[in-house]
Amino acid sequence: MDYIRLSKAMSYALRHAPWEYELEIDEHGWVNIEHLLYSFHEEKKWSELEIKDIIYVVENCDKKRFEVDDKRIRALYGHSVPQKIIKEPMQPPEILYHGTAKRFLSMIKEKGLIPKGRQYVHLAVDSDMALQVGKRRDDHPALLIINSRDAWNEGIKFYKGNEKVWLADFIDSQYIEIG
Ligand code: HQG
């Protein structure tokens, strides 16, 4: 089983295009795990897929991207579906980090961090992880240090994705320092 490929397919279905899999996604991002399985079965490459493979990805992928409960599964962050995934606002750690391409810095200084194609801005609890994220777009990414506690105290909403990923609606440039 190609678990990396499976994880990518699960991310695509649960974050970006549940309708392509005829999945009903609720306002918190949950879908029925059996519906996801049956829908994957329609593709030849996933015809042998079992629930335990999906659970394996949930429990063993390099980042905690998904969550399962009794009958349901959801992505914890990363969504771009048109329907807003509802998250409970929560006080963030004092400092968070964001890794990005150097070529975006002038726009970020001007406009702050915006969600772009996703529903929320994604922030990391540690600088190593942020730099890894930035490396997707630049071999020598920029590290942004976010004064998240001040932003929160001044009314910017934050939400927890998982233990390492935090989400925010928007980060004004006054809370961003370039590391
Ligand atoms: C940039 C991965 C210009 C922003 C990671 C980023 C993450 C601006 C890009 C998760 C801007 C959006 C999300 C502005 C923001 N002007 N550029 N004003 N504001 N940007 O992929 O944070 O591995 O949507 O810096 O770990 O890179 O898939 O967001 O470069 O947690 O589980 O616009 O995806 O998770 O890119 O990554 P993305 P991201 P997974």
Short mmCIF file of C-alpha atoms and ligand atoms in Angstrom, two decimals:
data_model
loop_
_atom_site.label_atom_id
_atom_site.label_comp_id
_atom_site.label_asym_id
_atom_site.label_seq_id
_atom_site.Cartn_x
_atom_site.Cartn_y
_atom_site.Cartn_z
CA MET A 1 0.00 0.00 0.00
CA ASP A 2 1.31 3.42 -0.97
CA TYR A 3 0.40 5.30 2.20
CA ILE A 4 1.87 8.62 1.06
CA ARG A 5 -0.31 8.55 -2.03
CA LEU A 6 -3.27 7.53 0.09
CA SER A 7 -2.64 10.39 2.52
CA LYS A 8 -2.58 12.84 -0.40
CA ALA A 9 -5.81 11.41 -1.80
CA MET A 10 -7.44 11.66 1.65
CA SER A 11 -6.25 15.28 2.00
CA TYR A 12 -7.65 16.11 -1.41
CA ALA A 13 -11.04 14.54 -0.64
CA LEU A 14 -11.39 15.93 2.89
CA ARG A 15 -9.83 19.38 2.45
CA HIS A 16 -10.52 20.38 -1.11
CA ALA A 17 -13.05 18.39 -3.15
CA PRO A 18 -15.44 16.16 -1.14
CA TRP A 19 -18.06 16.53 -3.92
CA GLU A 20 -15.78 14.67 -6.33
CA TYR A 21 -16.22 11.71 -4.00
CA GLU A 22 -19.92 12.38 -3.42
CA LEU A 23 -19.19 13.02 0.22
CA GLU A 24 -21.33 15.09 2.51
CA ILE A 25 -19.09 17.23 4.68
CA ASP A 26 -20.57 18.81 7.79
CA GLU A 27 -19.74 22.24 9.19
CA HIS A 28 -16.90 20.81 11.30
CA GLY A 29 -15.38 18.95 8.36
CA TRP A 30 -16.60 15.44 9.27
CA VAL A 31 -17.52 12.88 6.63
CA ASN A 32 -18.66 9.28 7.00
CA ILE A 33 -15.55 7.06 6.83
CA GLU A 34 -17.36 4.22 5.03
CA HIS A 35 -18.61 6.62 2.37
CA LEU A 36 -15.01 7.73 1.84
CA LEU A 37 -13.90 4.10 1.53
CA TYR A 38 -16.65 3.16 -0.95
CA SER A 39 -15.93 6.19 -3.03
CA PHE A 40 -12.20 5.35 -3.19
CA HIS A 41 -13.16 1.82 -4.27
CA GLU A 42 -14.49 3.24 -7.50
CA GLU A 43 -10.92 4.06 -8.52
CA LYS A 44 -8.99 1.02 -9.66
CA LYS A 45 -5.87 1.88 -7.69
CA TRP A 46 -7.87 1.93 -4.44
CA SER A 47 -10.13 -1.04 -5.18
CA GLU A 48 -8.48 -3.14 -2.45
CA LEU A 49 -8.46 -0.35 0.12
CA GLU A 50 -9.67 -1.23 3.60
CA ILE A 51 -10.73 0.90 6.55
CA LYS A 52 -7.59 -0.21 8.38
CA ASP A 53 -5.44 1.44 5.65
CA ILE A 54 -7.24 4.73 6.17
CA ILE A 55 -6.79 4.39 9.94
CA TYR A 56 -3.10 3.57 9.40
CA VAL A 57 -2.65 6.90 7.60
CA VAL A 58 -4.57 8.77 10.29
CA GLU A 59 -2.35 7.29 13.00
CA ASN A 60 1.01 7.10 11.28
CA CYS A 61 1.48 9.92 8.81
CA ASP A 62 4.32 12.35 9.52
CA LYS A 63 1.91 15.08 10.66
CA LYS A 64 -1.39 14.74 12.46
CA ARG A 65 -3.54 15.71 9.49
CA PHE A 66 -6.70 13.73 10.21
CA GLU A 67 -8.93 12.68 13.04
CA VAL A 68 -11.40 9.81 13.31
CA ASP A 69 -14.19 9.13 15.74
CA ASP A 70 -16.74 6.35 15.80
CA LYS A 71 -17.92 6.48 12.18
CA ARG A 72 -16.41 9.67 10.89
CA ILE A 73 -13.17 11.15 9.62
CA ARG A 74 -12.03 14.71 9.03
CA ALA A 75 -8.99 16.75 8.06
CA LEU A 76 -7.82 18.92 10.95
CA TYR A 77 -6.61 21.84 8.81
CA GLY A 78 -5.85 22.86 5.26
CA HIS A 79 -9.41 23.22 3.94
CA SER A 80 -10.33 25.10 0.80
CA VAL A 81 -13.94 23.90 0.44
CA PRO A 82 -16.40 26.74 -0.24
CA GLN A 83 -18.31 25.99 2.97
CA LYS A 84 -16.42 27.44 5.94
CA ILE A 85 -15.23 24.77 8.37
CA ILE A 86 -16.15 25.99 11.83
CA LYS A 87 -13.42 26.03 14.48
CA GLU A 88 -13.62 27.18 18.09
CA PRO A 89 -11.44 30.24 18.77
CA MET A 90 -8.68 29.43 21.24
CA GLN A 91 -5.85 31.39 22.86
CA PRO A 92 -2.65 30.62 20.96
CA PRO A 93 0.89 30.25 22.30
CA GLU A 94 2.76 33.53 22.72
CA ILE A 95 4.76 33.09 19.53
CA LEU A 96 4.01 31.17 16.35
CA TYR A 97 5.98 30.80 13.13
CA HIS A 98 5.26 30.85 9.41
CA GLY A 99 7.64 29.77 6.67
CA THR A 100 7.19 31.28 3.25
CA ALA A 101 8.93 32.09 0.00
CA LYS A 102 11.20 35.16 0.04
CA ARG A 103 9.42 36.44 -3.05
CA PHE A 104 6.17 36.85 -1.04
CA LEU A 105 7.75 39.01 1.67
CA SER A 106 7.01 42.44 0.21
CA MET A 107 3.31 41.57 -0.23
CA ILE A 108 3.14 40.08 3.26
CA LYS A 109 4.72 43.23 4.75
CA GLU A 110 2.13 45.30 2.94
CA LYS A 111 -1.02 43.19 3.38
CA GLY A 112 -0.22 40.82 6.27
CA LEU A 113 -0.69 37.06 6.08
CA ILE A 114 -3.89 36.11 4.30
CA PRO A 115 -5.37 32.63 3.81
CA LYS A 116 -4.95 32.72 0.00
CA GLY A 117 -6.53 29.52 -1.36
CA ARG A 118 -7.33 28.07 2.06
CA GLN A 119 -9.86 29.04 4.71
CA TYR A 120 -7.29 30.03 7.36
CA VAL A 121 -3.71 31.22 7.62
CA HIS A 122 -1.53 28.29 8.81
CA LEU A 123 1.05 28.81 11.55
CA ALA A 124 3.50 26.42 13.19
CA VAL A 125 4.48 26.09 16.84
CA ASP A 126 8.15 25.69 16.01
CA SER A 127 10.50 27.33 13.58
CA ASP A 128 11.81 24.04 12.10
CA MET A 129 8.34 23.03 11.03
CA ALA A 130 7.62 26.48 9.61
CA LEU A 131 10.83 26.32 7.56
CA GLN A 132 9.82 22.88 6.24
CA VAL A 133 6.51 24.37 5.11
CA GLY A 134 8.34 27.27 3.47
CA LYS A 135 10.64 24.87 1.61
CA ARG A 136 7.64 23.77 -0.47
CA ARG A 137 7.90 27.14 -2.20
CA ASP A 138 11.51 28.32 -1.79
CA ASP A 139 14.79 26.41 -1.23
CA HIS A 140 15.82 29.15 1.20
CA PRO A 141 12.53 30.20 2.76
CA ALA A 142 11.91 33.19 5.00
CA LEU A 143 10.90 32.62 8.60
CA LEU A 144 8.21 34.89 10.01
CA ILE A 145 7.85 35.21 13.77
CA ILE A 146 4.26 35.94 14.73
CA ASN A 147 3.45 37.79 17.92
CA SER A 148 0.33 35.69 18.31
CA ARG A 149 -0.44 36.58 21.91
CA ASP A 150 -0.64 40.31 21.16
CA ALA A 151 -2.71 39.60 18.03
CA TRP A 152 -5.10 37.47 20.12
CA ASN A 153 -5.31 40.12 22.86
CA GLU A 154 -6.17 42.68 20.22
CA GLY A 155 -9.01 40.58 18.79
CA ILE A 156 -7.52 38.39 16.05
CA LYS A 157 -9.09 34.93 16.27
CA PHE A 158 -6.90 31.83 16.41
CA TYR A 159 -7.91 28.18 16.23
CA LYS A 160 -6.07 24.96 16.99
CA GLY A 161 -5.44 22.65 14.03
CA ASN A 162 -3.42 20.04 15.93
CA GLU A 163 -0.64 20.12 18.54
CA LYS A 164 1.72 21.78 16.07
CA VAL A 165 -0.46 23.70 13.63
CA TRP A 166 -2.48 26.78 14.52
CA LEU A 167 -4.90 28.62 12.28
CA ALA A 168 -5.90 32.28 12.13
CA ASP A 169 -8.26 34.36 10.03
CA PHE A 170 -5.62 36.94 9.16
CA ILE A 171 -2.34 38.23 10.61
CA ASP A 172 -1.77 41.94 10.26
CA SER A 173 1.82 42.88 9.47
CA GLN A 174 2.20 44.73 12.79
CA TYR A 175 2.36 41.26 14.46
CA ILE A 176 4.95 39.87 12.04
CA GLU A 177 8.69 40.00 12.50
CA ILE A 178 11.04 38.66 9.85
CA GLY A 179 13.44 36.17 11.45
C1 HQG B 1 1.54 32.99 1.23
C2 HQG B 1 0.85 22.06 4.79
C3 HQG B 1 1.64 36.90 -0.74
C4 HQG B 1 1.89 32.09 2.40
C5 HQG B 1 1.71 22.86 5.72
C6 HQG B 1 2.03 30.75 1.70
C7 HQG B 1 0.79 23.90 6.32
C8 HQG B 1 1.06 35.40 0.90
C9 HQG B 1 1.03 30.84 0.56
C10 HQG B 1 -0.40 23.92 5.38
C11 HQG B 1 0.35 36.40 1.60
C12 HQG B 1 -0.22 30.01 0.78
C13 HQG B 1 -0.56 25.27 4.75
C14 HQG B 1 0.33 37.71 1.03
C15 HQG B 1 0.17 34.56 2.71
N1 HQG B 1 0.98 37.91 -0.12
N2 HQG B 1 1.71 35.64 -0.26
N3 HQG B 1 -0.33 38.73 1.64
N4 HQG B 1 -0.20 35.85 2.71
N5 HQG B 1 0.93 34.27 1.62
O1 HQG B 1 -0.15 26.20 0.91
O2 HQG B 1 0.88 27.98 5.08
O3 HQG B 1 1.61 19.02 4.70
O4 HQG B 1 -2.12 27.76 1.27
O5 HQG B 1 3.08 32.51 3.03
O6 HQG B 1 2.30 22.09 6.71
O7 HQG B 1 2.18 27.26 2.97
O8 HQG B 1 -0.48 19.65 3.50
O9 HQG B 1 -0.34 27.69 2.97
O10 HQG B 1 3.31 30.57 1.18
O11 HQG B 1 0.38 23.62 7.62
O12 HQG B 1 -0.56 18.75 5.83
O13 HQG B 1 0.65 32.22 0.46
O14 HQG B 1 -0.14 22.95 4.37
O15 HQG B 1 0.25 20.99 5.45
O16 HQG B 1 0.14 28.65 0.69
O17 HQG B 1 0.63 25.68 4.07
P1 HQG B 1 -0.67 27.50 1.40
P2 HQG B 1 0.95 27.21 3.80
P3 HQG B 1 0.22 19.52 4.85
#
